[in-house]
Coordinates of C-alpha atoms and ligand atoms in Angstrom, one line a residue:
X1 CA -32.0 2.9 13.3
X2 CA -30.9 2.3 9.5
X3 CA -32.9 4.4 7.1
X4 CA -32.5 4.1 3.4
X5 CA -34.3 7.0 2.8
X6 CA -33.9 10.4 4.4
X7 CA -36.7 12.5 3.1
X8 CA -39.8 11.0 5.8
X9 CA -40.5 11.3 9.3
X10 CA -41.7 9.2 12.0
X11 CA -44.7 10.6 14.1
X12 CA -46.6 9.1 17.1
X13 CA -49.8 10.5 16.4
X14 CA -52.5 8.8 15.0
X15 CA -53.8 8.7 11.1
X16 CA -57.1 10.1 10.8
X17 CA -59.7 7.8 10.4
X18 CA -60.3 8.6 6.7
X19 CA -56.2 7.4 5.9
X20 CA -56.7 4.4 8.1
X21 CA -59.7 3.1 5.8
X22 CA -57.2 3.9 2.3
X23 CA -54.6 2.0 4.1
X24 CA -56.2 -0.8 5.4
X25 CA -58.2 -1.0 1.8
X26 CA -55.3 -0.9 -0.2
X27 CA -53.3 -3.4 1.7
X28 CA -56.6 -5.4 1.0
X29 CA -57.7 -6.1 4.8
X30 CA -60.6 -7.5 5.3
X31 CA -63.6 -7.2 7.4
X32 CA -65.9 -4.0 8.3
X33 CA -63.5 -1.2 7.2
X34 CA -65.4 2.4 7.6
X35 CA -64.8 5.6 8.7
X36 CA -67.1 6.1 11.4
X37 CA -65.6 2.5 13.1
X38 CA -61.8 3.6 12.0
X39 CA -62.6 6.7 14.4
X40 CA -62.9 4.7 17.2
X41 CA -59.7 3.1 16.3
X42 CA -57.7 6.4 16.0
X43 CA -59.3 7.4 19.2
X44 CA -58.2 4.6 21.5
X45 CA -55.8 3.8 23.5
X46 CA -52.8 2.6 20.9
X47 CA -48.9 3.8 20.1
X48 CA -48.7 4.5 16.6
X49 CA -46.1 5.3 14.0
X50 CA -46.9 6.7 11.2
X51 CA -44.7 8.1 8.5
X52 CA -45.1 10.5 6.1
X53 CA -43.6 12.3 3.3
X54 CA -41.3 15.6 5.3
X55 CA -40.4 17.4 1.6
X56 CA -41.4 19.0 -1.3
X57 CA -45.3 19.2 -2.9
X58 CA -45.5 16.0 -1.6
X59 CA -44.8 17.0 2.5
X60 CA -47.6 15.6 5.4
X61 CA -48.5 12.4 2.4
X62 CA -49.3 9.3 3.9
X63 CA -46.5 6.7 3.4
X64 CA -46.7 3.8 5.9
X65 CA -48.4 2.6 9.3
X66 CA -47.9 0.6 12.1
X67 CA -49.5 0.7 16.2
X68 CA -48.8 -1.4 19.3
X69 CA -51.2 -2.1 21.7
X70 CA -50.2 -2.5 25.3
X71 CA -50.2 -2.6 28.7
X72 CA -46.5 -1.3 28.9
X73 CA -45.4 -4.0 31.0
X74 CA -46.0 -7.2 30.4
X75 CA -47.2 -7.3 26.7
X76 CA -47.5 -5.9 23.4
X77 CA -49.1 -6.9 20.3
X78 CA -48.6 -5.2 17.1
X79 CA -51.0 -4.5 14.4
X80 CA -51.3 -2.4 11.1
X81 CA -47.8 -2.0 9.7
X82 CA -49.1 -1.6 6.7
X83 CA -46.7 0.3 3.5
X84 CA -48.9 2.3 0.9
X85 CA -48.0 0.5 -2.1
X86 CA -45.8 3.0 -4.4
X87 CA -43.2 3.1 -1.1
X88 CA -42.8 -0.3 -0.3
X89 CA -39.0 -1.9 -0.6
X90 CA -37.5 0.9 0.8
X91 CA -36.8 0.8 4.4
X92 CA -39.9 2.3 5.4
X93 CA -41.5 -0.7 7.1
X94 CA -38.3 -2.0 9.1
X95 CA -37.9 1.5 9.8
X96 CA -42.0 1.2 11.9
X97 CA -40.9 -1.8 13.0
X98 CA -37.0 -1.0 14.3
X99 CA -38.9 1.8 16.2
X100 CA -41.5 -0.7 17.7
X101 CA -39.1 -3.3 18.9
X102 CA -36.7 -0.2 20.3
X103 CA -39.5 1.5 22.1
X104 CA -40.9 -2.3 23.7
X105 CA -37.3 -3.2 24.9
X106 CA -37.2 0.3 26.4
X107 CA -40.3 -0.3 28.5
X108 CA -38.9 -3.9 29.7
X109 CA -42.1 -5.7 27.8
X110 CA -41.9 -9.3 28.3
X111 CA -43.9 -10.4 25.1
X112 CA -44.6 -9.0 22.0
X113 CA -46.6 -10.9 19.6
X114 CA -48.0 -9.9 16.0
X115 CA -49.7 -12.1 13.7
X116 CA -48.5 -11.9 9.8
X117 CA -50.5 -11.5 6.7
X118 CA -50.4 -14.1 4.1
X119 CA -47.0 -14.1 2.6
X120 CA -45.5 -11.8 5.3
X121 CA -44.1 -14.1 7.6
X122 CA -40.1 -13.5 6.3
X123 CA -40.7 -9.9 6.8
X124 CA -41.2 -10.6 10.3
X125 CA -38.2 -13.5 10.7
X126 CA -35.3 -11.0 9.6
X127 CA -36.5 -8.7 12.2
X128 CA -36.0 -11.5 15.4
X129 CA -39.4 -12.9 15.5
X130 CA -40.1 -16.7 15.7
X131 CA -43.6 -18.6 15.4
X132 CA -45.1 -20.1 18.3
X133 CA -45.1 -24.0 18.4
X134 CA -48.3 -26.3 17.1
X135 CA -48.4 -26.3 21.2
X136 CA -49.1 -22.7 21.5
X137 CA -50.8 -21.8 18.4
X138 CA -52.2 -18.1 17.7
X139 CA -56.1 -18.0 18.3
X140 CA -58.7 -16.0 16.9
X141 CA -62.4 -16.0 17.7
X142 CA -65.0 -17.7 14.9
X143 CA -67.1 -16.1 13.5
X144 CA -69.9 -18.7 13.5
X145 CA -69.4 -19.0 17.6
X146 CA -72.7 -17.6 19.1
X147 CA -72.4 -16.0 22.3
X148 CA -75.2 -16.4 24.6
X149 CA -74.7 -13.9 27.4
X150 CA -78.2 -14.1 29.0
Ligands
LIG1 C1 -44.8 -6.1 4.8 C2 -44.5 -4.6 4.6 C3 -45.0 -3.8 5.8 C4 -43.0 -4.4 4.4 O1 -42.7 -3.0 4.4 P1 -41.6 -2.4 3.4 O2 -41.4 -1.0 3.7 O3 -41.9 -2.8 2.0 O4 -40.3 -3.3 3.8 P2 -38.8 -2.9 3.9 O5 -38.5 -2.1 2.6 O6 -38.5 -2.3 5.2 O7 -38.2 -4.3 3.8 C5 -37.0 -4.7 4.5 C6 -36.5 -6.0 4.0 O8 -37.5 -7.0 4.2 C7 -37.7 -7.7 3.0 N1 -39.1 -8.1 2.9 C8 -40.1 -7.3 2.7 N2 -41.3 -8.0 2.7 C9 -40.9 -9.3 2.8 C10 -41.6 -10.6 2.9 N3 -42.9 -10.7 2.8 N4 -40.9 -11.7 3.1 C11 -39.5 -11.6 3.2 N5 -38.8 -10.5 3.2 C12 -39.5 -9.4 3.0 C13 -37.3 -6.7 1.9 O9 -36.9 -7.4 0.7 C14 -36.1 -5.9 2.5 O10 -34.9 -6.6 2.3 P3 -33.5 -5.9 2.1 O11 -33.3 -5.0 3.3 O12 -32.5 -7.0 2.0 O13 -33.7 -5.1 0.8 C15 -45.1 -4.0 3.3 O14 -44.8 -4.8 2.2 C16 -46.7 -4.0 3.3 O15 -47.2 -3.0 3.8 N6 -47.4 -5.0 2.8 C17 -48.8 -5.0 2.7 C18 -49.6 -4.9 4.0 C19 -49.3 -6.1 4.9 O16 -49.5 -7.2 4.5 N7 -48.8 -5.8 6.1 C20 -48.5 -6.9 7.0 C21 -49.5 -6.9 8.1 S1 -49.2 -8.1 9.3

């Protein structure tokens, strides 16, 4: 792994739910983003990599995020690598996402998806991942779809 900068560390702990909500608000996600929901996200079952700030007045800040979910076999799909704003540009997200693809290759995962934001699909490219053909599209459920379970 290639860090630019030396003065962060990479943890696999969880955020707390309070620094997942600033992150995902700030990187302008959308949908229902509270704290009380966020905890159940911290809580579960995900491999996380956070970095933060390891010197100075600054030590323990928040810097960037990123999580796999998995069943540490056969697939892995990676959410949330999200950079706070002021840190973006220098290494920090390869650095979440050299980590991710090391520790998937390790465990022998056969697939690892993600799905990009808007604009963030070169990001993505330099770092070995392709797009899926018009054949074999990403899907997400609607929101209009009613479920009728009864
Ligand atoms: C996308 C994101 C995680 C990248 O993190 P970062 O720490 O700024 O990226 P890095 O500094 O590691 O960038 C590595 C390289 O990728 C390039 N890069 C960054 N974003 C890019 C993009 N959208 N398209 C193409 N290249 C990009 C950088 O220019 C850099 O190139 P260099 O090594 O030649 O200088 C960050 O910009 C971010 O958090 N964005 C907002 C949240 C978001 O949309 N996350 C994606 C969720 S799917």
């Amino acid at each position: 792994v290639n860090d630019k900068i030396a003065d962060y560390i990479v943890e696999n702990k969880a955020p707390s739910a309070a620094e997942l909500v600033r992150m995902y608000l700030q990187a302008g996600f959308v949908g229902t983003i509270d704290e009380a929901k966020m905890d159940r996200a911290v809580q579960s079952h995900s491999n996380w990599y956070v970095v933060r700030h390891s010197q100075g007045h600054l030590k323990g800040k928040l810097l960037g995020v990123g999580r796999f979910i998995s069943d540490h076999a056969r697939y892995a799909c990676i959410y949330d690598v999200i950079v706070e704003k002021d840190s973006q540009n220098q290494g920090i997200g390869s650095a979440i996402m050299q980590r991710i693809i090391a520790d998937c290759t390790a465990l022998g995962i056969d697939t690892v998806h993600l799905w990009p934001s808007k604009g963030q699909k070169g990001f993505y490219t330099r770092l070995g991942f392709a797009s899926l053909t018009a054949e074999q599209p990403a899907m997400t459920l609607g929101k209009r779809v009613a479920l009728k379970l009864e």
